[in-house]
Coordinates of C-alpha atoms in Angstrom, one line a residue:
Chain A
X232 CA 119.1 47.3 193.1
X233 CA 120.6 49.3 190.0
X234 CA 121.2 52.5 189.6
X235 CA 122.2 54.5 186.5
X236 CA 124.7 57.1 187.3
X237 CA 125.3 60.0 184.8
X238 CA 129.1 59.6 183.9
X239 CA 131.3 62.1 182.2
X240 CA 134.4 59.8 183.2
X241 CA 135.6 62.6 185.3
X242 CA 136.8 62.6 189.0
X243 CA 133.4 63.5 190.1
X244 CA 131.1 60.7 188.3
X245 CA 133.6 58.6 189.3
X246 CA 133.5 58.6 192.8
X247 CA 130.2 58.9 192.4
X248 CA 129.9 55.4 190.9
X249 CA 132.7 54.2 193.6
X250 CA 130.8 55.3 196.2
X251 CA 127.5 54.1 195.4
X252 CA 128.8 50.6 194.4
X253 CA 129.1 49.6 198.4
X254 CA 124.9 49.0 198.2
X255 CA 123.6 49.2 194.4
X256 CA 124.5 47.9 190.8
X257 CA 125.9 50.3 189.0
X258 CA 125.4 51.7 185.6
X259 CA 127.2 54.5 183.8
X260 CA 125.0 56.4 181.5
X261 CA 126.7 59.0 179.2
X262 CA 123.9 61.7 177.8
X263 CA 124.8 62.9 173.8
X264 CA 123.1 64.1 171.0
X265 CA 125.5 62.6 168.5
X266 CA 127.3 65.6 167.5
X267 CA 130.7 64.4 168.6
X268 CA 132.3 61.1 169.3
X269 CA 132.9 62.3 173.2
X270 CA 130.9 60.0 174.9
X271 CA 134.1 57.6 173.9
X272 CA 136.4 59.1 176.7
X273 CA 133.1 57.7 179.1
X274 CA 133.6 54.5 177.7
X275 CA 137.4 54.1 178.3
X276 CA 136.8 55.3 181.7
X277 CA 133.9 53.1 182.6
X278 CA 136.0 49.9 181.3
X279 CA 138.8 50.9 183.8
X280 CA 136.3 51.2 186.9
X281 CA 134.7 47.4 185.2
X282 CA 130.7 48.4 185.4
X283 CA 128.2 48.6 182.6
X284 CA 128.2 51.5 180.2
X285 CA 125.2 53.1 178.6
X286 CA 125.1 56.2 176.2
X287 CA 121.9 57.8 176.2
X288 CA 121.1 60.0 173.0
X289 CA 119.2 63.2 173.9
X290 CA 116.8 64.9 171.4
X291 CA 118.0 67.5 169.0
X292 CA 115.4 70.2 170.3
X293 CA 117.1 69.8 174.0
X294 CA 120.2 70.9 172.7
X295 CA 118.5 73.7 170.3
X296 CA 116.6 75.2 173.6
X297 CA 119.9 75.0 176.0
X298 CA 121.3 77.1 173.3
X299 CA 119.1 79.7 172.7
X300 CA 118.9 80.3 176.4
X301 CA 123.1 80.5 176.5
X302 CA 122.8 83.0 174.0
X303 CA 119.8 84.6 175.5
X304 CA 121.8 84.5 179.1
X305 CA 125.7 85.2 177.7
X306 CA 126.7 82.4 180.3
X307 CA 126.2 78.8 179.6
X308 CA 125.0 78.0 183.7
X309 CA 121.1 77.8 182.6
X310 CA 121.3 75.8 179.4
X311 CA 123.7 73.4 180.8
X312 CA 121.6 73.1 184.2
X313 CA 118.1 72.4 181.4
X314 CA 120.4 70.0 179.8
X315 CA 120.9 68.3 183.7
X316 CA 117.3 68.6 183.7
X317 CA 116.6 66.6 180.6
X318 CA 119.4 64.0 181.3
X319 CA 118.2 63.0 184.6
X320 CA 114.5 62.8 182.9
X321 CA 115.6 60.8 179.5
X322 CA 117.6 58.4 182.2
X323 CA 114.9 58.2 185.1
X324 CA 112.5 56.2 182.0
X325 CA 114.8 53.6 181.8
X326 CA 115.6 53.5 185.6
X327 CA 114.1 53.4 188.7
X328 CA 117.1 55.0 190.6
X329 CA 119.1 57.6 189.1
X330 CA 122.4 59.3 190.6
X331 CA 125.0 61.8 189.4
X332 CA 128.2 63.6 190.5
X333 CA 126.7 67.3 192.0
X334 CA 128.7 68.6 194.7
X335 CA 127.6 70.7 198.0
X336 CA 129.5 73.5 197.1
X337 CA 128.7 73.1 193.4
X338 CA 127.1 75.8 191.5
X339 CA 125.8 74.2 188.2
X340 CA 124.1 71.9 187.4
X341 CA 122.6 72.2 191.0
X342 CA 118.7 71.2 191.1
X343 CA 116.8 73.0 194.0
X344 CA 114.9 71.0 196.4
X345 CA 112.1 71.7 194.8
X346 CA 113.5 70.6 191.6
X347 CA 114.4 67.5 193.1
X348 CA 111.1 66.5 194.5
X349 CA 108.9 67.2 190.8
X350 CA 111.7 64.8 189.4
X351 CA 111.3 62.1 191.8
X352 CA 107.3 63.0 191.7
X353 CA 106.7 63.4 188.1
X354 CA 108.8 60.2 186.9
X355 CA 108.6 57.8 190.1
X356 CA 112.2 57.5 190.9
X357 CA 114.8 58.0 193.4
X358 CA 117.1 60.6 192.6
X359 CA 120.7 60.3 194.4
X360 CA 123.5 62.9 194.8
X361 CA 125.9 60.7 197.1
X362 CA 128.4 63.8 196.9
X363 CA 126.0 65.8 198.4
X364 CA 127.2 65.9 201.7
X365 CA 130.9 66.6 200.9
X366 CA 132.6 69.9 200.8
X367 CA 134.9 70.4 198.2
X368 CA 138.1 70.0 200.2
X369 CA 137.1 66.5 201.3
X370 CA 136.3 65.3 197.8
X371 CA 139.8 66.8 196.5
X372 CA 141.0 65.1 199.4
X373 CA 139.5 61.6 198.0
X374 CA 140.3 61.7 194.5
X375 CA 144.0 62.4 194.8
X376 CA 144.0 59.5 197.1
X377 CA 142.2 57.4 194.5
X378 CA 142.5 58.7 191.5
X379 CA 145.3 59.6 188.9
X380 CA 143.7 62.4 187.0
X381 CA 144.1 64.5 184.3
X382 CA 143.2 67.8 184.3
X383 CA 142.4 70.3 180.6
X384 CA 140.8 73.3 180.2
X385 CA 137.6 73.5 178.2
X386 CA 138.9 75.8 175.5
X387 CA 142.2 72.8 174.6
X388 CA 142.0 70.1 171.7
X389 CA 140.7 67.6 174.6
X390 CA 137.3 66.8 174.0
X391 CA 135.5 65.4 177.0
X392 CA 132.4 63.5 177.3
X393 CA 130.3 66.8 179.1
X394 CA 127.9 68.5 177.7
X395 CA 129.9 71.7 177.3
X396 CA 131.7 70.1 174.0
X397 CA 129.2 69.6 172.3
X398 CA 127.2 72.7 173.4
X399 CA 130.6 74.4 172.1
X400 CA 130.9 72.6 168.9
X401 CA 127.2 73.7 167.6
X402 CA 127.3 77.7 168.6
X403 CA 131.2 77.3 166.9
X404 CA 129.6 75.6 163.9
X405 CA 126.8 78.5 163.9
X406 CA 128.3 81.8 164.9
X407 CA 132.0 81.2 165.0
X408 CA 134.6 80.7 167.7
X409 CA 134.5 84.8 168.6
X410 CA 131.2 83.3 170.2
X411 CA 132.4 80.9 172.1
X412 CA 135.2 83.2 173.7
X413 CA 132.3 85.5 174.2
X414 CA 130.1 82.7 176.2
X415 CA 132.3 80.2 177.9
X416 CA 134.7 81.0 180.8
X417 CA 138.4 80.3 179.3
X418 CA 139.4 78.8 182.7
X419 CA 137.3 76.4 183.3
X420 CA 138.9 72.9 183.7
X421 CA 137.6 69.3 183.5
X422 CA 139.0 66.2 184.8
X423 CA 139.3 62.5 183.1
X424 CA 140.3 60.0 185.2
X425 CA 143.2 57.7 183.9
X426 CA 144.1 55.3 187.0
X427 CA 142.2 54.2 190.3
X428 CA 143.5 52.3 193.1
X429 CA 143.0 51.8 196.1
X430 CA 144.8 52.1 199.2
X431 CA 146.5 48.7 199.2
X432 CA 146.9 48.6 196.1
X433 CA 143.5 46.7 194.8
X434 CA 140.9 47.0 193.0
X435 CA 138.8 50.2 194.1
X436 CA 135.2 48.2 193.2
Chain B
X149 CA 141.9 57.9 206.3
X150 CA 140.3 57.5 209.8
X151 CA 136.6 59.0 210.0
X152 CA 134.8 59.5 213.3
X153 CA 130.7 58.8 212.7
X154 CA 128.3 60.1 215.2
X155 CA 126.1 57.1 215.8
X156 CA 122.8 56.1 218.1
X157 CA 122.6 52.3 216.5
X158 CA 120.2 53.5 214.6
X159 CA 119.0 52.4 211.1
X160 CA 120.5 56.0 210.1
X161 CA 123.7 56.3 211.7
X162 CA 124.6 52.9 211.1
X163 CA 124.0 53.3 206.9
X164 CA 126.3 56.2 206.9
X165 CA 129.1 53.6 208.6
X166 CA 128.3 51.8 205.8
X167 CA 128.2 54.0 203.1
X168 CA 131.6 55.4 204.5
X169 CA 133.3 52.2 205.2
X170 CA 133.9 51.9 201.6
X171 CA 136.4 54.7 201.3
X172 CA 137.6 55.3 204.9
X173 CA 138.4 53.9 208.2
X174 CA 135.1 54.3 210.2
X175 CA 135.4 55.0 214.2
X176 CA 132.1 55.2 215.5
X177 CA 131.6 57.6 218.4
X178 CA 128.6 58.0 220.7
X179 CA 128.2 61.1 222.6
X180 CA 126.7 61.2 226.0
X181 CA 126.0 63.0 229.2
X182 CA 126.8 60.0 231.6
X183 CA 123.2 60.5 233.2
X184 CA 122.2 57.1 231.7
X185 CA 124.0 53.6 230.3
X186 CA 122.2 54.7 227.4
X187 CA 125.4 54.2 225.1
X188 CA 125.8 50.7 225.6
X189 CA 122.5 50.3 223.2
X190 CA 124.8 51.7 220.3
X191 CA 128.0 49.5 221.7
X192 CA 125.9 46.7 221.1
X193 CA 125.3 47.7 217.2
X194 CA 128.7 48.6 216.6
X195 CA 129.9 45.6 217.7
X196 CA 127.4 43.6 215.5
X197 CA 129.2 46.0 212.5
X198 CA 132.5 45.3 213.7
X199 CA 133.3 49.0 213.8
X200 CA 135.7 50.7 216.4
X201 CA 133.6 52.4 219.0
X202 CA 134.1 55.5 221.2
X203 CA 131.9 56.8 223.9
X204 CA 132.8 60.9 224.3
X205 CA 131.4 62.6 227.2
X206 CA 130.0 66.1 226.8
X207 CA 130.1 68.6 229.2
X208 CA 127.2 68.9 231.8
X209 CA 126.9 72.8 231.0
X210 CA 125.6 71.6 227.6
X211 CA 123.3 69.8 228.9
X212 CA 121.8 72.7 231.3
X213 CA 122.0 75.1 228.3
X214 CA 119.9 72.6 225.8
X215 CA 117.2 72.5 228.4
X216 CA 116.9 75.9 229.0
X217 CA 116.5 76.8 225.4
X218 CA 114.3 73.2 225.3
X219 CA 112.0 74.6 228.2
X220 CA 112.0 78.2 227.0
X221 CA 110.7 77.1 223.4
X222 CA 108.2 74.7 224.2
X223 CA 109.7 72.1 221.8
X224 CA 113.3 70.1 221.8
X225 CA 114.3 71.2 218.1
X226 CA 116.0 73.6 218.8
X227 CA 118.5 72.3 222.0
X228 CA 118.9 68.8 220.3
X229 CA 120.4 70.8 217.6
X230 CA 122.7 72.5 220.5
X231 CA 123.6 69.2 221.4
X232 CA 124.8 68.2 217.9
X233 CA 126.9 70.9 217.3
X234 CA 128.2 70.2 220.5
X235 CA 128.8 66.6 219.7
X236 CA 130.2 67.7 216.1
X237 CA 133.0 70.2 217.8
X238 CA 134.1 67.9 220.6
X239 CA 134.5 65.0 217.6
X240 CA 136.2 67.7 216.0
X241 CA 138.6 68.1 218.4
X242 CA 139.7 64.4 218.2
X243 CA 139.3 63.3 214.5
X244 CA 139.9 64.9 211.6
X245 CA 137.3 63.8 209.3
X246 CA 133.7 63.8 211.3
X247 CA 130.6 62.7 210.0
X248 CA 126.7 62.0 211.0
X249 CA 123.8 60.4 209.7
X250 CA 121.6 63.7 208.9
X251 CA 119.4 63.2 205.7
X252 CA 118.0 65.6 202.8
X253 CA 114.3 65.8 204.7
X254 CA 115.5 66.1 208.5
X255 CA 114.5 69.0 209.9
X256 CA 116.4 68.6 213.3
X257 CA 119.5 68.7 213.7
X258 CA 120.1 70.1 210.6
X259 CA 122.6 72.6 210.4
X260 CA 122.7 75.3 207.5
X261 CA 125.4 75.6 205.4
X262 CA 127.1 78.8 207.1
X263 CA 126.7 76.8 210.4
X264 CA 128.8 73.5 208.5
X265 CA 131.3 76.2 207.2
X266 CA 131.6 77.8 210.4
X267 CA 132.7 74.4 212.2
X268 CA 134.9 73.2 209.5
X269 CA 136.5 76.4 209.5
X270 CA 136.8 76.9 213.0
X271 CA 138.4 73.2 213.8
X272 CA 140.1 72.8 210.6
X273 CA 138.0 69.6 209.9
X274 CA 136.1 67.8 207.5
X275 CA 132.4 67.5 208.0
X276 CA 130.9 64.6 206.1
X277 CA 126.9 64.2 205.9
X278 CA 126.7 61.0 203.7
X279 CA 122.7 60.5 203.6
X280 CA 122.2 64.5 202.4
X281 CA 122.4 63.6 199.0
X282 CA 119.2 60.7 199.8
X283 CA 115.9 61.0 200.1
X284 CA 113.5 59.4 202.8
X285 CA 112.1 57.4 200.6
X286 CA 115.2 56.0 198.9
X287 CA 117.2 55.8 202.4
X288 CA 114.0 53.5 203.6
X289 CA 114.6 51.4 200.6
X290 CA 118.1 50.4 202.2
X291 CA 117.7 50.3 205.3
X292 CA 114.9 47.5 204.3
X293 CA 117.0 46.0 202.5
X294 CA 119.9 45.5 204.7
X295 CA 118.7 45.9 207.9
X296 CA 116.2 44.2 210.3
X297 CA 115.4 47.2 213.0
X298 CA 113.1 47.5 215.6
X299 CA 111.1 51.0 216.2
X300 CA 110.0 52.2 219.7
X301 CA 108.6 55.2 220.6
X302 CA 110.4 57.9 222.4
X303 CA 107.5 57.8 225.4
X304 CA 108.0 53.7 225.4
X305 CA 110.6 52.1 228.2
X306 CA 113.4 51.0 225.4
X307 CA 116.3 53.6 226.4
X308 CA 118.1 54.5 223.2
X309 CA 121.6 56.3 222.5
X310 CA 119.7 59.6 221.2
X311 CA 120.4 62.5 223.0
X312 CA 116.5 62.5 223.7
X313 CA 117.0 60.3 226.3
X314 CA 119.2 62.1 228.9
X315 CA 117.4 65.0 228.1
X316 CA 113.8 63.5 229.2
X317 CA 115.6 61.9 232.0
X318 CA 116.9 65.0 233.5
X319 CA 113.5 66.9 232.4
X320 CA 111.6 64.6 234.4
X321 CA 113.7 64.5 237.4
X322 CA 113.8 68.4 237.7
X323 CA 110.2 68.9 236.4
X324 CA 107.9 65.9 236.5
X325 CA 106.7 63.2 233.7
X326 CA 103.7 66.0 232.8
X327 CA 106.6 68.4 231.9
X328 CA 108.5 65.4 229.3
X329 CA 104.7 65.0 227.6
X330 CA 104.0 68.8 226.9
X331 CA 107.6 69.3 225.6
X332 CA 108.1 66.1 223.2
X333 CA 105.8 64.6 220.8
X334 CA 104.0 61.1 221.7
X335 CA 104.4 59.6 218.1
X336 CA 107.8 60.2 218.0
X337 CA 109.9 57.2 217.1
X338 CA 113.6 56.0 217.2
X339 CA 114.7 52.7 215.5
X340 CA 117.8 49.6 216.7
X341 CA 119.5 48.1 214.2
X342 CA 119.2 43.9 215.4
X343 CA 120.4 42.6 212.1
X344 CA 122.6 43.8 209.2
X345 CA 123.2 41.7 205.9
X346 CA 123.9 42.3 202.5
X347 CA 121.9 40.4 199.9
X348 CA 123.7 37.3 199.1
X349 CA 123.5 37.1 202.9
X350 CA 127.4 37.8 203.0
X351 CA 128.9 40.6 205.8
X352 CA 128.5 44.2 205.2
X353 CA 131.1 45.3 205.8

């Protein structure tokens, strides 16, 4: 059975894909709308983990509504969480079982039950959050025991393949970087992952 | 890392061994009453998975008080959920990574998330719930696909390693078979695990 995983290349996707490659074929699926060349950090990552990648082009007006709502809200939670919304959509047409990294203790992009269940409903697929059922302190736990990882915060030169860079890049482009300060927490880190191993030494999939 | 799975040999339980196995060391661990050989069912199953298995005795006072909150409510929800946490904090006290098979639609013995903060706080442990991030539908998927199972019904004479079954058995003795049918529902079924492969017929673990 595949499943199509939504994959940033961070810690998180990552063992996401890790974990669910015990029972399924996995797919990586990297959701853009072409503003930036991010989606290429995916790539690098998903060669090193040795499954399929896909990128997944969004539509413009997705991007245009997640926007107005930041700037309606100040905070970026809601757009990025309709953005979520729309990624699990575009990928649950071109699979039957879609998956991505959302935490227990996560905040955003975290789909309410009910949320869940119109997905599934609506589109006919099985939608999988295999991190679920982990606090944070166990999944820290797993990735430093799996993962070499680098850590940046969102406002450095690294671009990563999340939606937040190119969400960034377009309210910069239209109403300057003062905006961005304004909107986006300065603190906020992401991760890439640059080795995996496991245990013993071998390959983790 | 060493894990410690709470496990009935159930089609449940023994899919979170699975799902586990891939990142830990699993130890399964039954919990009982010692009113019944009830455990050996789930020996059996974890032999067949080639796990570790434990059998941890609870104490009899937990027993008493599940029934009395079983008999005051009408309806075992609420003491099979004693029973759990029970079985959760005496794992806890041996392992430090615990985990069960409790999925997105259960409604018994779910705990909330105050209730899992409160125990992984309280015994400085990790509490894993692999199947919460699965729906029924998709966790009956797998467990098609990998198991072969057998379902019998709670009322029928197959003795599973649920906690249900020590608590009729002790019900009954104290208050009569008419007692065990106006407390637990008829229809209610638990499953075996008889056969586990993956699909190029190779072990699962």
């Amino acid at each position: 059975m595949k499943v199509s995983v939504l994959f940033s290349g961070g810690k998180d996707s990552c063992l996401t894909a890790i974990m669910l490659s015990k029972l399924f074929e996995v797919e990586l699926v990297t959701c853009v709308f072409g503003i930036l060349q991010n989606w290429k950090q995916a790539e690098t990552v998903a060669k090193k983990l040795g499954l399929p990648f896909k990128r997944l082009k969004l539509k413009k007006e997705v991007l245009d509504k997640a926007i107005n709502q930041i700037l309606i809200d100040g905070f970026p939670n809601n757009g990025i969480k309709y953005i979520h919304q729309k990624a699990l959509e575009n990928t649950a047409v071109i699979s039957r079982l879609v998956a991505d990294g959302v935490r227990r203790d996560d905040m955003v992009p975290v789909l309410s039950l009910a949320e869940i269940r119109r997905l599934e409903d609506k589109f006919n697929v099985h939608y999988i959050q295999p991190l679920m059922g982990y606090s944070r302190k166990t999944i820290n736990i797993l990735e430093k025991e799996f993962f070499e990882i680098k850590e940046y915060k969102s406002s450095s030169s690294f671009i990563g393949a999340e939606y937040e860079f190119e969400l960034r890049e377009i309210i910069k482009r239209k109403y300057g970087i003062q905006k961005i300060k304004e909107i986006f927490p300065q603190e906020h880190t992401h991760s890439i992952v640059i080795k995996m191993c496991s245990q013993n030494g071998s390959r983790i999939i």
